[in-house]
Amino acid sequence: MKSTDLHQKSLATRVFEIVRNAIVVGEFAPGSLHSVQEIAEKLNVSRTPVREAMLKLEELGMISFERNRGARILETTVHDLEEIFSLRVLLEVPAAYRAAMRITPPELRKLRQSLDEVEEAYKSTSTNVRAHLEPDARFHRTIALISGSRRLAGILDNLFDQQMIAGGTSGGFTREMDSIYRDHERIYEEIAANNPTGAAAAMRDHLVTSVRALVVKETGDAEAGTVFGPLYVDVLSLNTEA
């Protein structure tokens, strides 16, 4: 962590961003314990903005406070992964549907650029999980913005943070990199074709396939992933006709 440029934003906000990044990149390892005083000293700030930042991280499910001990960095469980991806299905499937309805030529070019970055990341030889997930996250965030919701993009940022903490990519483990890229390419093609139903189905298939592969990676059990189903209602299964 670095204490530079804390003055550029409110102190609590900047501390929050620094500590969150330390958690995401693994500088603060899952399961490790950190006191407010320790972090305040590292950043050369008072305890108050650190405490405010940590309370926000607790609300996001990234840490938990232990009485008289400090903040524990939460480890991500298989249930956490299932919950993260269930929320992503709930939010991103309708976002893809709406993006396909309203995308403009400039937005399509931006989405194409994001897809190219995904391709470059997944076809690289890097073993850095973050190098794969960051372009992936930008692609999904771009779709959220195209759908017209900056708030959704912000929610997805948090979900991807938690996925990164878990080392959340199946690429090179239980799925081929090309297969993951093709999922994104299919989503792009359906949105580019202004096919809302196709875009929604492509997004749902991608997310469900991804979490099933991640569950297999985490458990080592090839059967474990096959039983995953979204924890919430799958909107594509609803009859929306009057």
PDB file of C-alpha atoms in Angstrom:
ATOM      1  CA  MET A   1       0.000   0.000   0.000  1.00  0.00           C
ATOM      2  CA  LYS A   2       1.096   3.570  -0.642  1.00  0.00           C
ATOM      3  CA  SER A   3       0.111   6.722   1.214  1.00  0.00           C
ATOM      4  CA  THR A   4       0.638   9.013  -1.789  1.00  0.00           C
ATOM      5  CA  ASP A   5      -2.119  11.210  -3.212  1.00  0.00           C
ATOM      6  CA  LEU A   6      -4.489  10.702  -0.290  1.00  0.00           C
ATOM      7  CA  HIS A   7      -5.457  14.363  -0.549  1.00  0.00           C
ATOM      8  CA  GLN A   8      -6.985  13.981  -4.027  1.00  0.00           C
ATOM      9  CA  LYS A   9     -10.243  12.526  -2.690  1.00  0.00           C
ATOM     10  CA  SER A  10     -11.894  12.391   0.685  1.00  0.00           C
ATOM     11  CA  LEU A  11      -9.551  10.587   3.029  1.00  0.00           C
ATOM     12  CA  ALA A  12     -11.948   7.760   3.873  1.00  0.00           C
ATOM     13  CA  THR A  13     -12.726   7.152   0.191  1.00  0.00           C
ATOM     14  CA  ARG A  14      -9.064   7.040  -0.745  1.00  0.00           C
ATOM     15  CA  VAL A  15      -8.195   4.766   2.170  1.00  0.00           C
ATOM     16  CA  PHE A  16     -11.063   2.491   1.132  1.00  0.00           C
ATOM     17  CA  GLU A  17      -9.698   2.259  -2.416  1.00  0.00           C
ATOM     18  CA  ILE A  18      -6.155   1.528  -1.226  1.00  0.00           C
ATOM     19  CA  VAL A  19      -7.197  -1.184   1.228  1.00  0.00           C
ATOM     20  CA  ARG A  20      -9.667  -2.736  -1.219  1.00  0.00           C
ATOM     21  CA  ASN A  21      -6.926  -2.951  -3.847  1.00  0.00           C
ATOM     22  CA  ALA A  22      -4.560  -4.522  -1.308  1.00  0.00           C
ATOM     23  CA  ILE A  23      -7.178  -7.205  -0.670  1.00  0.00           C
ATOM     24  CA  VAL A  24      -7.921  -7.796  -4.351  1.00  0.00           C
ATOM     25  CA  VAL A  25      -4.280  -8.178  -5.424  1.00  0.00           C
ATOM     26  CA  GLY A  26      -3.496 -10.422  -2.471  1.00  0.00           C
ATOM     27  CA  GLU A  27      -1.279  -8.051  -0.501  1.00  0.00           C
ATOM     28  CA  PHE A  28      -3.741  -8.645   2.314  1.00  0.00           C
ATOM     29  CA  ALA A  29      -4.164 -12.395   2.032  1.00  0.00           C
ATOM     30  CA  PRO A  30      -7.477 -14.168   2.661  1.00  0.00           C
ATOM     31  CA  GLY A  31      -7.674 -15.144   6.320  1.00  0.00           C
ATOM     32  CA  SER A  32      -5.106 -12.584   7.469  1.00  0.00           C
ATOM     33  CA  LEU A  33      -5.836 -10.232  10.381  1.00  0.00           C
ATOM     34  CA  HIS A  34      -5.165  -6.478  10.353  1.00  0.00           C
ATOM     35  CA  SER A  35      -5.798  -3.782  12.930  1.00  0.00           C
ATOM     36  CA  VAL A  36      -7.097  -0.297  12.210  1.00  0.00           C
ATOM     37  CA  GLN A  37      -4.028   1.094  13.950  1.00  0.00           C
ATOM     38  CA  GLU A  38      -1.656  -0.946  11.767  1.00  0.00           C
ATOM     39  CA  ILE A  39      -3.243   0.310   8.548  1.00  0.00           C
ATOM     40  CA  ALA A  40      -3.401   3.891   9.814  1.00  0.00           C
ATOM     41  CA  GLU A  41       0.320   3.812  10.567  1.00  0.00           C
ATOM     42  CA  LYS A  42       1.165   2.358   7.146  1.00  0.00           C
ATOM     43  CA  LEU A  43      -0.811   5.080   5.401  1.00  0.00           C
ATOM     44  CA  ASN A  44       0.240   7.832   7.806  1.00  0.00           C
ATOM     45  CA  VAL A  45      -3.343   8.834   8.547  1.00  0.00           C
ATOM     46  CA  SER A  46      -5.548   8.910  11.627  1.00  0.00           C
ATOM     47  CA  ARG A  47      -7.654   5.934  12.691  1.00  0.00           C
ATOM     48  CA  THR A  48     -10.984   7.596  11.808  1.00  0.00           C
ATOM     49  CA  PRO A  49     -10.823   7.387   7.979  1.00  0.00           C
ATOM     50  CA  VAL A  50      -9.410   3.864   8.233  1.00  0.00           C
ATOM     51  CA  ARG A  51     -12.289   2.803  10.460  1.00  0.00           C
ATOM     52  CA  GLU A  52     -14.805   4.340   8.024  1.00  0.00           C
ATOM     53  CA  ALA A  53     -13.157   2.547   5.100  1.00  0.00           C
ATOM     54  CA  MET A  54     -13.123  -0.779   6.940  1.00  0.00           C
ATOM     55  CA  LEU A  55     -16.806  -0.485   7.831  1.00  0.00           C
ATOM     56  CA  LYS A  56     -17.587  -0.062   4.141  1.00  0.00           C
ATOM     57  CA  LEU A  57     -15.450  -3.096   3.271  1.00  0.00           C
ATOM     58  CA  GLU A  58     -17.365  -5.068   5.898  1.00  0.00           C
ATOM     59  CA  GLU A  59     -20.653  -4.062   4.241  1.00  0.00           C
ATOM     60  CA  LEU A  60     -19.284  -5.348   0.927  1.00  0.00           C
ATOM     61  CA  GLY A  61     -18.472  -8.711   2.471  1.00  0.00           C
ATOM     62  CA  MET A  62     -14.703  -8.413   2.083  1.00  0.00           C
ATOM     63  CA  ILE A  63     -13.734  -8.329   5.781  1.00  0.00           C
ATOM     64  CA  SER A  64     -15.214  -9.119   9.179  1.00  0.00           C
ATOM     65  CA  PHE A  65     -14.363  -7.489  12.488  1.00  0.00           C
ATOM     66  CA  GLU A  66     -13.218  -9.650  15.391  1.00  0.00           C
ATOM     67  CA  ARG A  67     -13.624  -8.174  18.850  1.00  0.00           C
ATOM     68  CA  ASN A  68     -10.372  -6.752  20.242  1.00  0.00           C
ATOM     69  CA  ARG A  69      -8.387  -8.295  17.399  1.00  0.00           C
ATOM     70  CA  GLY A  70      -9.008  -6.352  14.203  1.00  0.00           C
ATOM     71  CA  ALA A  71     -10.362  -7.062  10.736  1.00  0.00           C
ATOM     72  CA  ARG A  72     -10.137 -10.492   9.155  1.00  0.00           C
ATOM     73  CA  ILE A  73      -9.848 -10.700   5.357  1.00  0.00           C
ATOM     74  CA  LEU A  74     -12.614 -13.085   4.371  1.00  0.00           C
ATOM     75  CA  GLU A  75     -11.826 -16.226   2.431  1.00  0.00           C
ATOM     76  CA  THR A  76     -14.092 -16.991  -0.491  1.00  0.00           C
ATOM     77  CA  THR A  77     -16.003 -20.266  -0.269  1.00  0.00           C
ATOM     78  CA  VAL A  78     -17.778 -22.274  -2.954  1.00  0.00           C
ATOM     79  CA  HIS A  79     -21.062 -20.851  -1.631  1.00  0.00           C
ATOM     80  CA  ASP A  80     -19.636 -17.337  -2.067  1.00  0.00           C
ATOM     81  CA  LEU A  81     -18.808 -18.090  -5.695  1.00  0.00           C
ATOM     82  CA  GLU A  82     -22.303 -19.444  -6.262  1.00  0.00           C
ATOM     83  CA  GLU A  83     -23.794 -16.332  -4.670  1.00  0.00           C
ATOM     84  CA  ILE A  84     -21.573 -13.977  -6.695  1.00  0.00           C
ATOM     85  CA  PHE A  85     -22.505 -15.635  -9.966  1.00  0.00           C
ATOM     86  CA  SER A  86     -26.174 -15.904  -9.033  1.00  0.00           C
ATOM     87  CA  LEU A  87     -26.191 -12.142  -8.577  1.00  0.00           C
ATOM     88  CA  ARG A  88     -24.363 -11.720 -11.861  1.00  0.00           C
ATOM     89  CA  VAL A  89     -26.996 -13.831 -13.646  1.00  0.00           C
ATOM     90  CA  LEU A  90     -29.744 -11.774 -12.014  1.00  0.00           C
ATOM     91  CA  LEU A  91     -28.153  -8.479 -13.116  1.00  0.00           C
ATOM     92  CA  GLU A  92     -26.195  -9.131 -16.290  1.00  0.00           C
ATOM     93  CA  VAL A  93     -28.709 -11.200 -18.251  1.00  0.00           C
ATOM     94  CA  PRO A  94     -31.254  -8.346 -18.447  1.00  0.00           C
ATOM     95  CA  ALA A  95     -28.379  -5.881 -18.974  1.00  0.00           C
ATOM     96  CA  ALA A  96     -27.264  -7.807 -22.063  1.00  0.00           C
ATOM     97  CA  TYR A  97     -30.874  -7.881 -23.261  1.00  0.00           C
ATOM     98  CA  ARG A  98     -31.193  -4.112 -22.889  1.00  0.00           C
ATOM     99  CA  ALA A  99     -27.753  -3.430 -24.388  1.00  0.00           C
ATOM    100  CA  ALA A 100     -28.752  -5.302 -27.547  1.00  0.00           C
ATOM    101  CA  MET A 101     -31.862  -3.130 -27.817  1.00  0.00           C
ATOM    102  CA  ARG A 102     -30.190   0.255 -27.466  1.00  0.00           C
ATOM    103  CA  ILE A 103     -26.539  -0.024 -28.521  1.00  0.00           C
ATOM    104  CA  THR A 104     -25.222   2.743 -30.799  1.00  0.00           C
ATOM    105  CA  PRO A 105     -22.405   2.488 -33.382  1.00  0.00           C
ATOM    106  CA  PRO A 106     -19.875   4.276 -31.110  1.00  0.00           C
ATOM    107  CA  GLU A 107     -20.810   1.981 -28.215  1.00  0.00           C
ATOM    108  CA  LEU A 108     -20.464  -1.051 -30.459  1.00  0.00           C
ATOM    109  CA  ARG A 109     -16.940   0.043 -31.391  1.00  0.00           C
ATOM    110  CA  LYS A 110     -16.108   0.408 -27.701  1.00  0.00           C
ATOM    111  CA  LEU A 111     -17.500  -3.038 -26.961  1.00  0.00           C
ATOM    112  CA  ARG A 112     -15.467  -4.455 -29.846  1.00  0.00           C
ATOM    113  CA  GLN A 113     -12.347  -2.899 -28.361  1.00  0.00           C
ATOM    114  CA  SER A 114     -13.171  -4.496 -25.010  1.00  0.00           C
ATOM    115  CA  LEU A 115     -13.654  -7.850 -26.723  1.00  0.00           C
ATOM    116  CA  ASP A 116     -10.262  -7.507 -28.433  1.00  0.00           C
ATOM    117  CA  GLU A 117      -8.677  -6.910 -25.022  1.00  0.00           C
ATOM    118  CA  VAL A 118     -10.375 -10.064 -23.714  1.00  0.00           C
ATOM    119  CA  GLU A 119      -9.010 -12.020 -26.657  1.00  0.00           C
ATOM    120  CA  GLU A 120      -5.487 -10.720 -26.097  1.00  0.00           C
ATOM    121  CA  ALA A 121      -5.681 -11.558 -22.382  1.00  0.00           C
ATOM    122  CA  TYR A 122      -6.989 -15.081 -22.777  1.00  0.00           C
ATOM    123  CA  LYS A 123      -4.623 -15.915 -25.630  1.00  0.00           C
ATOM    124  CA  SER A 124      -1.574 -14.701 -23.709  1.00  0.00           C
ATOM    125  CA  THR A 125       0.717 -17.076 -21.849  1.00  0.00           C
ATOM    126  CA  SER A 126       0.452 -15.086 -18.617  1.00  0.00           C
ATOM    127  CA  THR A 127      -0.457 -17.048 -15.496  1.00  0.00           C
ATOM    128  CA  ASN A 128      -1.491 -13.850 -13.708  1.00  0.00           C
ATOM    129  CA  VAL A 129      -5.168 -14.227 -12.802  1.00  0.00           C
ATOM    130  CA  ARG A 130      -5.615 -10.458 -12.594  1.00  0.00           C
ATOM    131  CA  ALA A 131      -4.267 -10.057 -16.151  1.00  0.00           C
ATOM    132  CA  HIS A 132      -7.126 -12.253 -17.367  1.00  0.00           C
ATOM    133  CA  LEU A 133      -9.883 -10.962 -15.150  1.00  0.00           C
ATOM    134  CA  GLU A 134      -9.386  -7.211 -15.561  1.00  0.00           C
ATOM    135  CA  PRO A 135     -10.103  -7.160 -19.352  1.00  0.00           C
ATOM    136  CA  ASP A 136     -12.935  -9.623 -18.705  1.00  0.00           C
ATOM    137  CA  ALA A 137     -14.389  -7.278 -16.072  1.00  0.00           C
ATOM    138  CA  ARG A 138     -14.114  -4.283 -18.420  1.00  0.00           C
ATOM    139  CA  PHE A 139     -16.064  -6.144 -21.117  1.00  0.00           C
ATOM    140  CA  HIS A 140     -18.913  -6.897 -18.721  1.00  0.00           C
ATOM    141  CA  ARG A 141     -18.789  -3.395 -17.265  1.00  0.00           C
ATOM    142  CA  THR A 142     -19.038  -1.927 -20.788  1.00  0.00           C
ATOM    143  CA  ILE A 143     -22.222  -3.907 -21.396  1.00  0.00           C
ATOM    144  CA  ALA A 144     -23.672  -2.606 -18.123  1.00  0.00           C
ATOM    145  CA  LEU A 145     -22.918   0.964 -19.192  1.00  0.00           C
ATOM    146  CA  ILE A 146     -24.405   0.383 -22.643  1.00  0.00           C
ATOM    147  CA  SER A 147     -27.553  -0.901 -20.952  1.00  0.00           C
ATOM    148  CA  GLY A 148     -27.794   2.537 -19.367  1.00  0.00           C
ATOM    149  CA  SER A 149     -26.867   1.825 -15.748  1.00  0.00           C
ATOM    150  CA  ARG A 150     -23.763   3.246 -14.097  1.00  0.00           C
ATOM    151  CA  ARG A 151     -25.003   1.888 -10.773  1.00  0.00           C
ATOM    152  CA  LEU A 152     -25.009  -1.624 -12.205  1.00  0.00           C
ATOM    153  CA  ALA A 153     -21.454  -1.095 -13.447  1.00  0.00           C
ATOM    154  CA  GLY A 154     -20.454  -0.136  -9.906  1.00  0.00           C
ATOM    155  CA  ILE A 155     -22.113  -3.219  -8.434  1.00  0.00           C
ATOM    156  CA  LEU A 156     -20.290  -5.418 -10.943  1.00  0.00           C
ATOM    157  CA  ASP A 157     -16.982  -3.803  -9.938  1.00  0.00           C
ATOM    158  CA  ASN A 158     -17.552  -5.073  -6.396  1.00  0.00           C
ATOM    159  CA  LEU A 159     -18.566  -8.548  -7.544  1.00  0.00           C
ATOM    160  CA  PHE A 160     -15.460  -8.812  -9.713  1.00  0.00           C
ATOM    161  CA  ASP A 161     -13.324  -7.666  -6.770  1.00  0.00           C
ATOM    162  CA  GLN A 162     -14.655 -10.561  -4.741  1.00  0.00           C
ATOM    163  CA  GLN A 163     -14.155 -12.936  -7.642  1.00  0.00           C
ATOM    164  CA  MET A 164     -10.532 -11.793  -7.967  1.00  0.00           C
ATOM    165  CA  ILE A 165      -9.924 -12.440  -4.271  1.00  0.00           C
ATOM    166  CA  ALA A 166     -10.920 -16.042  -4.922  1.00  0.00           C
ATOM    167  CA  GLY A 167      -8.611 -16.274  -7.938  1.00  0.00           C
ATOM    168  CA  GLY A 168     -11.828 -16.550  -9.861  1.00  0.00           C
ATOM    169  CA  THR A 169     -10.929 -17.722 -13.328  1.00  0.00           C
ATOM    170  CA  SER A 170     -11.254 -21.240 -14.646  1.00  0.00           C
ATOM    171  CA  GLY A 171      -9.007 -20.458 -17.617  1.00  0.00           C
ATOM    172  CA  GLY A 172      -6.185 -22.957 -17.917  1.00  0.00           C
ATOM    173  CA  PHE A 173      -7.692 -25.071 -15.130  1.00  0.00           C
ATOM    174  CA  THR A 174     -11.090 -26.472 -16.025  1.00  0.00           C
ATOM    175  CA  ARG A 175     -11.761 -24.544 -19.237  1.00  0.00           C
ATOM    176  CA  GLU A 176      -9.657 -23.744 -22.265  1.00  0.00           C
ATOM    177  CA  MET A 177      -8.831 -20.068 -22.724  1.00  0.00           C
ATOM    178  CA  ASP A 178     -10.274 -20.105 -26.259  1.00  0.00           C
ATOM    179  CA  SER A 179     -13.565 -21.415 -24.906  1.00  0.00           C
ATOM    180  CA  ILE A 180     -13.860 -18.498 -22.474  1.00  0.00           C
ATOM    181  CA  TYR A 181     -13.073 -16.028 -25.243  1.00  0.00           C
ATOM    182  CA  ARG A 182     -15.693 -17.596 -27.522  1.00  0.00           C
ATOM    183  CA  ASP A 183     -18.318 -17.052 -24.817  1.00  0.00           C
ATOM    184  CA  HIS A 184     -17.542 -13.329 -24.898  1.00  0.00           C
ATOM    185  CA  GLU A 185     -17.484 -13.300 -28.683  1.00  0.00           C
ATOM    186  CA  ARG A 186     -20.958 -14.868 -28.791  1.00  0.00           C
ATOM    187  CA  ILE A 187     -22.297 -12.219 -26.394  1.00  0.00           C
ATOM    188  CA  TYR A 188     -20.767  -9.485 -28.544  1.00  0.00           C
ATOM    189  CA  GLU A 189     -22.200 -10.923 -31.764  1.00  0.00           C
ATOM    190  CA  GLU A 190     -25.734 -11.127 -30.356  1.00  0.00           C
ATOM    191  CA  ILE A 191     -25.565  -7.561 -29.062  1.00  0.00           C
ATOM    192  CA  ALA A 192     -24.122  -6.361 -32.388  1.00  0.00           C
ATOM    193  CA  ALA A 193     -26.997  -8.111 -34.184  1.00  0.00           C
ATOM    194  CA  ASN A 194     -29.506  -6.260 -31.971  1.00  0.00           C
ATOM    195  CA  ASN A 195     -30.836  -9.603 -30.774  1.00  0.00           C
ATOM    196  CA  PRO A 196     -31.920  -9.045 -27.150  1.00  0.00           C
ATOM    197  CA  THR A 197     -33.053 -12.619 -26.482  1.00  0.00           C
ATOM    198  CA  GLY A 198     -29.914 -14.062 -28.012  1.00  0.00           C
ATOM    199  CA  ALA A 199     -27.691 -11.684 -26.046  1.00  0.00           C
ATOM    200  CA  ALA A 200     -29.449 -12.552 -22.777  1.00  0.00           C
ATOM    201  CA  ALA A 201     -29.157 -16.286 -23.465  1.00  0.00           C
ATOM    202  CA  ALA A 202     -25.469 -15.941 -24.385  1.00  0.00           C
ATOM    203  CA  MET A 203     -24.761 -14.054 -21.167  1.00  0.00           C
ATOM    204  CA  ARG A 204     -26.654 -16.555 -19.025  1.00  0.00           C
ATOM    205  CA  ASP A 205     -24.896 -19.517 -20.650  1.00  0.00           C
ATOM    206  CA  HIS A 206     -21.495 -17.875 -20.153  1.00  0.00           C
ATOM    207  CA  LEU A 207     -22.060 -17.118 -16.471  1.00  0.00           C
ATOM    208  CA  VAL A 208     -23.510 -20.517 -15.613  1.00  0.00           C
ATOM    209  CA  THR A 209     -20.713 -22.338 -17.462  1.00  0.00           C
ATOM    210  CA  SER A 210     -18.118 -20.156 -15.731  1.00  0.00           C
ATOM    211  CA  VAL A 211     -19.343 -20.745 -12.180  1.00  0.00           C
ATOM    212  CA  ARG A 212     -19.681 -24.478 -12.758  1.00  0.00           C
ATOM    213  CA  ALA A 213     -16.064 -24.596 -13.939  1.00  0.00           C
ATOM    214  CA  LEU A 214     -14.941 -22.520 -10.954  1.00  0.00           C
ATOM    215  CA  VAL A 215     -16.715 -24.824  -8.503  1.00  0.00           C
ATOM    216  CA  VAL A 216     -14.902 -27.789 -10.057  1.00  0.00           C
ATOM    217  CA  LYS A 217     -11.609 -25.895  -9.758  1.00  0.00           C
ATOM    218  CA  GLU A 218     -12.211 -25.059  -6.097  1.00  0.00           C
ATOM    219  CA  THR A 219     -13.474 -28.485  -5.007  1.00  0.00           C
ATOM    220  CA  GLY A 220     -11.557 -30.795  -7.325  1.00  0.00           C
ATOM    221  CA  ASP A 221     -14.860 -32.616  -7.835  1.00  0.00           C
ATOM    222  CA  ALA A 222     -15.956 -32.909 -11.456  1.00  0.00           C
ATOM    223  CA  GLU A 223     -19.534 -33.600 -10.383  1.00  0.00           C
ATOM    224  CA  ALA A 224     -19.828 -30.608  -8.038  1.00  0.00           C
ATOM    225  CA  GLY A 225     -20.235 -28.019 -10.771  1.00  0.00           C
ATOM    226  CA  THR A 226     -23.028 -29.854 -12.541  1.00  0.00           C
ATOM    227  CA  VAL A 227     -25.486 -29.219  -9.724  1.00  0.00           C
ATOM    228  CA  PHE A 228     -25.164 -25.433  -9.733  1.00  0.00           C
ATOM    229  CA  GLY A 229     -28.288 -23.464 -10.402  1.00  0.00           C
ATOM    230  CA  PRO A 230     -28.780 -19.727  -9.791  1.00  0.00           C
ATOM    231  CA  LEU A 231     -29.883 -19.016  -6.226  1.00  0.00           C
ATOM    232  CA  TYR A 232     -32.427 -16.517  -7.534  1.00  0.00           C
ATOM    233  CA  VAL A 233     -35.065 -16.577 -10.247  1.00  0.00           C
ATOM    234  CA  ASP A 234     -33.687 -16.999 -13.766  1.00  0.00           C
ATOM    235  CA  VAL A 235     -35.452 -14.188 -15.618  1.00  0.00           C
ATOM    236  CA  LEU A 236     -35.295 -16.051 -18.921  1.00  0.00           C
ATOM    237  CA  SER A 237     -37.518 -18.749 -17.459  1.00  0.00           C
ATOM    238  CA  LEU A 238     -40.314 -16.295 -16.711  1.00  0.00           C
ATOM    239  CA  ASN A 239     -43.328 -15.897 -18.936  1.00  0.00           C
ATOM    240  CA  THR A 240     -43.515 -12.148 -19.490  1.00  0.00           C
ATOM    241  CA  GLU A 241     -46.540 -12.264 -21.739  1.00  0.00           C
ATOM    242  CA  ALA A 242     -49.721 -10.792 -20.299  1.00  0.00           C
TER     243      ALA A 242
END
